[in-house]
Each structure stands twice: as C-alpha cells, then as structure tokens.
PDB file of C-alpha atoms in Angstrom:
ATOM      1  CA  ASN Y   1       8.070  18.879  -0.615  1.00 52.00           C
ATOM      2  CA  ASN Y   2       7.974  15.490  -2.437  1.00 58.00           C
ATOM      3  CA  PHE Y   3       3.911  15.867  -2.945  1.00 56.00           C
ATOM      4  CA  LYS Y   4       4.344  19.306  -4.575  1.00 65.00           C
ATOM      5  CA  PHE Y   5       7.384  17.961  -6.667  1.00 64.00           C
ATOM      6  CA  CYS Y   6       5.303  14.988  -7.835  1.00 61.00           C
ATOM      7  CA  LYS Y   7       1.994  17.020  -8.586  1.00 61.00           C
ATOM      8  CA  LEU Y   8       4.070  19.383 -10.498  1.00 67.00           C
ATOM      9  CA  PHE Y   9       5.899  17.070 -13.027  1.00 64.00           C
ATOM     10  CA  ARG Y  10       3.013  14.389 -13.633  1.00 62.00           C
ATOM     11  CA  SER Y  11       0.478  14.877 -16.329  1.00 64.00           C
ATOM     12  CA  ASN Y  12      -3.004  16.058 -15.432  1.00 64.00           C
ATOM     13  CA  LYS Y  13      -4.403  12.119 -15.586  1.00 72.00           C
ATOM     14  CA  ASN Y  14      -2.959  11.329 -12.118  1.00 76.00           C
ATOM     15  CA  TYR Y  15      -4.692  12.105  -8.932  1.00 80.00           C
ATOM     16  CA  PHE Y  16      -2.747  13.196  -5.880  1.00 79.00           C
ATOM     17  CA  PHE Y  17      -3.598  13.038  -2.346  1.00 84.00           C
ATOM     18  CA  ASN Y  18      -1.317  14.235   0.558  1.00 83.00           C
ATOM     19  CA  CYS Y  19      -2.378  11.558   2.793  1.00 87.00           C
ATOM     20  CA  ALA Y  20      -1.192   8.149   4.703  1.00 87.00           C
ATOM     21  CA  LEU Y  21      -2.674   4.859   3.450  1.00 91.00           C
ATOM     22  CA  VAL Y  22      -4.267   2.724   6.281  1.00 92.00           C
ATOM     23  CA  SER Y  23      -6.376  -0.318   6.649  1.00 95.00           C
ATOM     24  CA  PHE Y  24      -9.930  -0.191   7.453  1.00 96.00           C
ATOM     25  CA  ASP Y  25      -9.180  -1.072  11.219  1.00 94.00           C
ATOM     26  CA  TYR Y  26      -6.592   1.492  11.606  1.00 92.00           C
ATOM     27  CA  LYS Y  27      -7.848   3.989  14.491  1.00 90.00           C
ATOM     28  CA  GLY Y  28      -7.873   7.764  13.989  1.00 88.00           C
ATOM     29  CA  ASP Y  29      -8.067  10.200  11.162  1.00 91.00           C
ATOM     30  CA  ARG Y  30      -4.282  11.600  11.377  1.00 91.00           C
ATOM     31  CA  GLY Y  31      -0.994   9.598  11.867  1.00 84.00           C
ATOM     32  CA  GLU Y  32       2.809  10.919  12.019  1.00 79.00           C
ATOM     33  CA  LEU Y  33       4.997  10.315   9.041  1.00 74.00           C
ATOM     34  CA  PHE Y  34       7.992   8.386  10.110  1.00 68.00           C
ATOM     35  CA  LYS Y  35      11.196   8.721   7.877  1.00 65.00           C
ATOM     36  CA  TYR Y  36      13.553   6.016   6.455  1.00 58.00           C
ATOM     37  CA  ASP Y  37      16.590   7.230   4.844  1.00 53.00           C
ATOM     38  CA  ASP Y  38      15.291  11.101   4.835  1.00 46.00           C
ATOM     39  CA  SER Y  39      12.269  10.036   2.673  1.00 44.00           C
ATOM     40  CA  GLN Y  40       8.632  10.391   4.416  1.00 41.00           C
ATOM     41  CA  GLN Y  41       7.149   7.186   3.880  1.00 48.00           C
ATOM     42  CA  SER Y  42       5.035   5.272   6.726  1.00 48.00           C
ATOM     43  CA  ILE Y  43       2.992   6.104   9.323  1.00 48.00           C
ATOM     44  CA  ASN Y  44       3.149   4.591  12.788  1.00 49.00           C
ATOM     45  CA  GLN Y  45       0.520   1.477  12.804  1.00 48.00           C
ATOM     46  CA  ASN Y  46      -0.065   1.632  16.646  1.00 45.00           C
ATOM     47  CA  GLY Y  47       3.506   0.242  17.229  1.00 43.00           C
ATOM     48  CA  HIS Y  48       4.081  -2.477  14.590  1.00 44.00           C
ATOM     49  CA  TRP Y  49       7.305  -1.454  13.896  1.00 42.00           C
ATOM     50  CA  GLY Y  50       9.860  -3.989  13.581  1.00 42.00           C
ATOM     51  CA  GLY Y  51      12.972  -2.106  12.914  1.00 46.00           C
ATOM     52  CA  THR Y  52      14.600   0.772  14.287  1.00 48.00           C
ATOM     53  CA  GLN Y  53      15.463   2.462  10.914  1.00 57.00           C
ATOM     54  CA  TYR Y  54      12.308   4.426  11.022  1.00 61.00           C
ATOM     55  CA  LYS Y  55      12.353   7.675  13.006  1.00 68.00           C
ATOM     56  CA  PRO Y  56       9.636  10.620  13.543  1.00 69.00           C
ATOM     57  CA  SER Y  57       9.614  12.962  10.957  1.00 72.00           C
ATOM     58  CA  GLY Y  58       7.068  15.618  13.089  1.00 76.00           C
ATOM     59  CA  GLN Y  59       4.816  15.891  10.224  1.00 79.00           C
ATOM     60  CA  ILE Y  60       0.947  14.781  10.896  1.00 86.00           C
ATOM     61  CA  VAL Y  61      -1.273  13.993   7.894  1.00 87.00           C
ATOM     62  CA  LYS Y  62      -4.838  12.560   7.218  1.00 92.00           C
ATOM     63  CA  CYS Y  63      -5.184   8.855   7.066  1.00 93.00           C
ATOM     64  CA  ARG Y  64      -7.349   7.345   4.587  1.00 95.00           C
ATOM     65  CA  THR Y  65      -8.217   4.013   3.340  1.00 97.00           C
ATOM     66  CA  LEU Y  66      -7.359   3.272  -0.484  1.00 97.00           C
ATOM     67  CA  GLN Y  67     -10.972   2.285  -0.877  1.00 98.00           C
ATOM     68  CA  SER Y  68     -12.106   5.968   0.480  1.00 97.00           C
ATOM     69  CA  ILE Y  69      -9.922   7.227  -2.512  1.00 96.00           C
ATOM     70  CA  LEU Y  70     -11.279   4.945  -5.047  1.00 97.00           C
ATOM     71  CA  ASP Y  71     -14.633   5.876  -3.983  1.00 98.00           C
ATOM     72  CA  GLU Y  72     -14.015   9.608  -4.240  1.00 96.00           C
ATOM     73  CA  LEU Y  73     -12.552   8.789  -7.778  1.00 95.00           C
ATOM     74  CA  LYS Y  74     -15.641   6.446  -8.743  1.00 96.00           C
ATOM     75  CA  ILE Y  75     -12.745   3.796  -9.815  1.00 95.00           C
ATOM     76  CA  TYR Y  76     -14.118   0.470  -9.472  1.00 97.00           C
ATOM     77  CA  ASN Y  77     -12.281  -1.542 -11.680  1.00 96.00           C
ATOM     78  CA  ILE Y  78      -8.902  -1.888 -12.173  1.00 95.00           C
ATOM     79  CA  LYS Y  79      -6.842  -4.005 -14.411  1.00 94.00           C
ATOM     80  CA  LYS Y  80      -3.222  -3.967 -12.919  1.00 93.00           C
ATOM     81  CA  PHE Y  81      -2.409  -2.243  -9.479  1.00 93.00           C
ATOM     82  CA  PHE Y  82       1.063  -1.994  -8.610  1.00 91.00           C
ATOM     83  CA  LEU Y  83       2.023  -1.384  -4.765  1.00 92.00           C
ATOM     84  CA  ASP Y  84       4.941  -0.189  -3.374  1.00 86.00           C
ATOM     85  CA  THR Y  85       4.678   1.594   0.008  1.00 82.00           C
ATOM     86  CA  GLU Y  86       7.902   0.658   1.619  1.00 77.00           C
ATOM     87  CA  GLY Y  87       6.983  -2.106   4.213  1.00 78.00           C
ATOM     88  CA  TYR Y  88       3.391  -1.092   4.464  1.00 84.00           C
ATOM     89  CA  GLU Y  89       1.762  -3.008   1.446  1.00 91.00           C
ATOM     90  CA  PHE Y  90      -0.124  -5.126   3.709  1.00 92.00           C
ATOM     91  CA  GLU Y  91      -1.831  -2.467   5.765  1.00 92.00           C
ATOM     92  CA  VAL Y  92      -2.968  -0.646   2.472  1.00 94.00           C
ATOM     93  CA  LEU Y  93      -4.285  -4.005   1.067  1.00 97.00           C
ATOM     94  CA  LYS Y  94      -6.195  -4.252   4.472  1.00 97.00           C
ATOM     95  CA  GLY Y  95      -8.021  -0.601   3.286  1.00 97.00           C
ATOM     96  CA  ILE Y  96      -9.634  -2.032  -0.099  1.00 98.00           C
ATOM     97  CA  ASN Y  97     -13.193  -3.495  -0.200  1.00 98.00           C
ATOM     98  CA  TYR Y  98     -12.529  -6.442  -2.625  1.00 98.00           C
ATOM     99  CA  LYS Y  99     -16.377  -6.807  -3.245  1.00 97.00           C
ATOM    100  CA  LYS Y 100     -16.839  -3.181  -4.294  1.00 98.00           C
ATOM    101  CA  THR Y 101     -13.460  -2.682  -6.277  1.00 98.00           C
ATOM    102  CA  LYS Y 102     -12.342  -5.389  -8.774  1.00 98.00           C
ATOM    103  CA  ILE Y 103      -8.516  -5.647  -9.404  1.00 98.00           C
ATOM    104  CA  LEU Y 104      -7.327  -8.058 -11.952  1.00 97.00           C
ATOM    105  CA  GLU Y 105      -3.713  -8.479 -11.017  1.00 95.00           C
ATOM    106  CA  ILE Y 106      -2.046  -7.022  -7.913  1.00 96.00           C
ATOM    107  CA  ASP Y 107       2.228  -6.562  -8.035  1.00 93.00           C
ATOM    108  CA  VAL Y 108       3.235  -5.970  -4.376  1.00 93.00           C
ATOM    109  CA  GLU Y 109       6.873  -5.148  -3.578  1.00 88.00           C
ATOM    110  CA  THR Y 110       7.770  -6.586  -0.370  1.00 82.00           C
ATOM    111  CA  HIS Y 111      10.194  -5.196   2.505  1.00 75.00           C
ATOM    112  CA  ASP Y 112      11.534  -6.510   5.478  1.00 66.00           C
ATOM    113  CA  LYS Y 113      12.175  -4.935   8.900  1.00 63.00           C
ATOM    114  CA  ALA Y 114       9.035  -2.507   8.527  1.00 65.00           C
ATOM    115  CA  VAL Y 115       5.866  -4.351   9.623  1.00 72.00           C
ATOM    116  CA  PHE Y 116       7.337  -7.931   9.290  1.00 75.00           C
ATOM    117  CA  LYS Y 117      10.938  -9.194  10.080  1.00 76.00           C
ATOM    118  CA  THR Y 118      11.356 -10.683   6.965  1.00 79.00           C
ATOM    119  CA  MET Y 119      10.259 -10.535   3.027  1.00 79.00           C
ATOM    120  CA  GLN Y 120       9.013 -14.046   3.359  1.00 83.00           C
ATOM    121  CA  ASP Y 121       6.793 -13.264   6.628  1.00 87.00           C
ATOM    122  CA  GLU Y 122       5.046 -10.553   4.801  1.00 87.00           C
ATOM    123  CA  GLU Y 123       4.559 -12.676   1.606  1.00 88.00           C
ATOM    124  CA  LYS Y 124       2.908 -15.177   3.694  1.00 91.00           C
ATOM    125  CA  ALA Y 125       0.614 -12.675   5.419  1.00 92.00           C
ATOM    126  CA  ILE Y 126      -0.181 -11.110   2.159  1.00 94.00           C
ATOM    127  CA  THR Y 127      -0.827 -14.341   0.177  1.00 94.00           C
ATOM    128  CA  SER Y 128      -3.246 -15.559   3.020  1.00 96.00           C
ATOM    129  CA  PHE Y 129      -5.238 -12.454   3.085  1.00 97.00           C
ATOM    130  CA  LEU Y 130      -5.556 -12.562  -0.428  1.00 97.00           C
ATOM    131  CA  LYS Y 131      -6.696 -15.912  -0.682  1.00 97.00           C
ATOM    132  CA  ASN Y 132      -9.706 -15.120   1.370  1.00 98.00           C
ATOM    133  CA  PHE Y 133     -10.736 -12.447  -2.183  1.00 98.00           C
ATOM    134  CA  ASN Y 134      -9.924 -15.577  -5.015  1.00 98.00           C
ATOM    135  CA  TYR Y 135      -6.396 -13.942  -5.711  1.00 97.00           C
ATOM    136  CA  TYR Y 136      -3.682 -16.653  -6.351  1.00 95.00           C
ATOM    137  CA  LYS Y 137      -0.083 -16.555  -7.365  1.00 92.00           C
ATOM    138  CA  PRO Y 138       0.288 -17.651 -10.932  1.00 90.00           C
ATOM    139  CA  ASP Y 139       3.089 -20.160 -11.858  1.00 79.00           C
ATOM    140  CA  GLU Y 140       5.098 -17.413 -13.556  1.00 72.00           C
ATOM    141  CA  THR Y 141       8.226 -16.717 -12.162  1.00 62.00           C
ATOM    142  CA  GLN Y 142       8.142 -14.302  -9.526  1.00 70.00           C
ATOM    143  CA  THR Y 143      11.082 -12.102  -8.889  1.00 74.00           C
ATOM    144  CA  LYS Y 144      12.860 -11.326  -5.642  1.00 73.00           C
ATOM    145  CA  GLY Y 145      10.838  -8.638  -3.463  1.00 77.00           C
ATOM    146  CA  HIS Y 146       7.770  -8.860  -5.996  1.00 86.00           C
ATOM    147  CA  ILE Y 147       4.814 -10.914  -5.818  1.00 90.00           C
ATOM    148  CA  LEU Y 148       2.141 -10.989  -8.400  1.00 93.00           C
ATOM    149  CA  TYR Y 149      -1.409 -12.118  -7.426  1.00 95.00           C
ATOM    150  CA  LYS Y 150      -4.110 -12.692 -10.078  1.00 96.00           C
ATOM    151  CA  LEU Y 151      -7.764 -12.638  -9.868  1.00 97.00           C
ATOM    152  CA  LYS Y 152      -9.529 -15.969 -10.339  1.00 95.00           C
TER     153      LYS Y 152
END
C-alpha cells in the first residue's frame, strides 16, 4: 500500500503515521477512508461531502489531530508548513493548537468539491479561521490553488 511504499523510500528523517488527520471537533477515534480516483485520501467528516467522486474504501484507520502528532514528536516551532490533503485542508488546520505550536508560514493547496463547493469558498473559510490566530495573506502573488499565510 502507499503508506508502506512511502516509508520504504523516504529517508530516516521522515515520520510516518498511518492515520487520518481530523479537527479537534471530530467525533470518534476511527474513520473510514474514502477513495478519489483509486487513491485513498480523506475520511468521511460527518457527512460534509460536497461531491460524489468520493467512494468508501472499506479501510478503517485511526483518526488523530495534527497537534497530537506534533506533541508526540515534540515539534512546536515550524518555519514552513505545506498542506495538501485533497480537500480536507481546513479540517487538518482545525486540528492544530496555534497557541502551542508556532508556524511561521502555512502554504495551503485548495481543492473544490470535497468539503466546499469551490476553491474560493475553501479559501474564505481558511482565511477567516487563520485570521483568528494572527495569520495574513501577504501581497505576494498567490498561485491558483495555493494560498500562502504568514504569521504576523
């Protein structure tokens, strides 16, 4: 499977967790992965699916917040964080304790039809959420599908 393949061909400086990343408000400790184009990518977040392209995989995995992994690894300062979870970036971002973990830059890849109808809807939700933790979008050119946020 993809998890074993990644683990086999990456350096020892990487950490691997076979789990689904969820928000702090996710109920439960396990979830079924859903497939999109034959790759397992996301879990059903209490019926938030916006599109029909996601199909049940039958694989049940442990659900964790990203903060729980950062705590386990004792990582509390991050210079640059790139996030691409095929439409569930907002859910992952809601699983970080920004008072505990300082992230200087967050580069988010946006997707449409997973949770939000459009990439613009996802961007608005993420921007509004991160603004609560003193993040802003710099005047630098944003590329389509990628949004850069910096800590003030």
